[in-house]
Amino acid sequence: MSVLSRLRGEQRIDAERLAARIDAIDRFIKVVDGHLPEQRLIAAHTVVERAGARLALSRDHTVVALAGATGSGKSSLFNALARLDLSPVGVRRPTTGMAHACVWGNLQGANRLLDWVGVLPRHRFIRESALDGDDEAALRGLVLLDLPDFDSVERSHRLEVDRLLGLVDLVIWVVDPQKYADRVVHTRYLQEFRRHKDVTVVVLNQVDRLPPDEIEPVLDDLRRLLDQDELDGVPMLATTALNQAAMSELRSLLEHTVAERQASLRRLAGDVDGVAEQLSDVVGPAVAEDEIDRATVRTLTDALAASAGVPAVAEATERAYRHRAAQTTGWPLIRGWRRLRPDPLRRLHLPSGPVTPNTPIGATSVPDPTAAQRAAVGLAVRTVADRAAASLPDPWANALNAAARSRLGDVPDALDRAVAGTDLRMDHTPAWWRLIGGLQWLVTLAAVVGLGWLVTGYVVRALGLPALEYPKVGSVPLPTVLLLGGLLAGLVLNFLVKPLIRHAARRARRRAENRLRAAITGVAREYVVAPVRSVLHAYAEAREALATARS
């Protein structure tokens, strides 16, 4: 199959689809910003910037570069294609460190493109003139560049070549029979263009220096080397600048490339392919944003709850319940003594009832976490990150770990606010407390009445007055029954109610602990799990964007 036949069979690149792929790379960069190392994204940034600039410039021009080593004859080939002596040709090397450009057609229309490429105005030439008529019309739109030697002794020349090779639409590699197998051209350049086969051409120049029977063996050997470079199928031509007839196939290739106007799109598509392949190791299987299971969140909550002093608060709630219940249901005569004892919850500066959004919340007096508790929190946070990163590629592990720890500095204050803002349901007095308290007042009143009655009788006798006649219950005087019965009933009632108070206090402790753990779980999700899920969301978006870029 001839070179032109193969080129005509190439699939066309849809410009809108290519723009969508470039947008996908740009979206990938944005969603992973701050999550992946910046050096991993340098190539992606470069492709997006170059592609955006190239698509915004002239689509009517095709930039073709002649690249080659010292003595390959690329400048002579450049002049032969232009049919004018435009680029300096000399024996001394390096001849020039700047690229020369020859434009077929209107130079003004290509100036913005050449400004972007970086060719100085004094090195720009226009090929067509009124004397040519339509002789050069087939190449109208071609911008041909003669690059400096890529093996120049001047480092600045090599850097200029590397820069320009990243900008041009199509590269024609010019090799000569003496150095076509040079290791530098193959390992440093040709192999790097394996993703740009559609915009790569290799020319064996100066074939006039070879005996006719050696041209085919040299071409076969060059093809073998290109296959090793993964450039199989790349067009390969034999030329000599001394014979225009030998230039016809190369000229026809350029005419086809210019007419097709696909080279710039194919170059950009190759760049996107290369970046997508380079980034393929940073995405893996799909991962749900709720990848963190309940067991992991529960472990984190346990660690945070211990650090926040939830067990101490729960115990204080139980003791506060007993304290308050005893104040209401105990003997009225000793309730005042109980009021002298501090309330366990108030000692921790914790509110008893609900806290409204407008209620100011002060700092609590909950004990500070121990070193072991702080270490347990750090381990639990790391477990959350490790669990989320279990099925993700390595670069995301650091991002997830950093996200999990990103708000740890705010966690102590958040835990304190969560504990202080939790409604422990200790602001109301149960009805049965009032009932028992009323009974205690009733039996106490009976005992006081009986005692007063007995004292009155004693005083009357002491004054020598007629003794009071006490009603009797059986053989026992009623005042004595009231006194002893009231005291005994109070003791029995107090004894009977204590198990109820202990049971209710334990229930209050469990209720408070559940409510506190719910508040602590909210802190865990907001300050640890939410940042991790944000990274997982970014991973999912990055995976989707990269899939679009690959398609």
Tab-separated table of N, CA, C and O in Angstrom, residues 5-6 32 48 56 71 136 181 230 247 364 389:
chain	number	residue	atom	x	y	z
A	5	SER	N	-2.185	6.181	-0.007
A	5	SER	CA	-3.324	5.283	0.193
A	5	SER	C	-3.554	5.029	1.669
A	5	SER	O	-4.692	5.010	2.153
A	6	ARG	N	-2.457	4.841	2.381
A	6	ARG	CA	-2.593	4.614	3.816
A	6	ARG	C	-3.133	5.861	4.516
A	6	ARG	O	-3.982	5.785	5.405
A	32	VAL	N	-9.153	16.923	40.877
A	32	VAL	CA	-8.095	16.295	41.683
A	32	VAL	C	-7.149	17.330	42.290
A	32	VAL	O	-6.211	16.956	42.986
A	48	VAL	N	-3.690	20.694	28.140
A	48	VAL	CA	-4.891	21.543	28.140
A	48	VAL	C	-4.554	22.948	27.647
A	48	VAL	O	-5.278	23.533	26.826
A	56	ALA	N	-7.768	27.539	19.301
A	56	ALA	CA	-8.232	28.919	19.160
A	56	ALA	C	-7.556	29.637	18.004
A	56	ALA	O	-8.040	30.676	17.547
A	71	GLY	N	23.825	17.434	9.823
A	71	GLY	CA	24.247	16.836	8.555
A	71	GLY	C	23.211	15.964	7.891
A	71	GLY	O	23.502	15.322	6.876
A	136	GLU	N	1.755	26.639	-6.670
A	136	GLU	CA	1.902	26.266	-5.259
A	136	GLU	C	0.565	26.218	-4.531
A	136	GLU	O	0.524	26.128	-3.299
A	181	ALA	N	20.508	5.045	12.136
A	181	ALA	CA	20.356	4.132	13.275
A	181	ALA	C	20.909	4.725	14.565
A	181	ALA	O	21.053	4.003	15.555
A	230	GLU	N	8.102	1.084	18.129
A	230	GLU	CA	6.636	1.068	18.174
A	230	GLU	C	6.040	2.094	17.217
A	230	GLU	O	4.981	2.669	17.478
A	247	MET	N	11.540	14.224	-4.782
A	247	MET	CA	10.784	14.925	-3.741
A	247	MET	C	9.281	14.805	-3.963
A	247	MET	O	8.494	15.261	-3.127
A	364	THR	N	-17.486	23.079	78.852
A	364	THR	CA	-17.817	22.139	79.914
A	364	THR	C	-16.592	21.898	80.791
A	364	THR	O	-15.479	22.344	80.484
A	389	ALA	N	-9.477	3.958	51.313
A	389	ALA	CA	-8.451	3.813	50.266
A	389	ALA	C	-8.179	2.360	49.907
A	389	ALA	O	-7.296	2.100	49.083
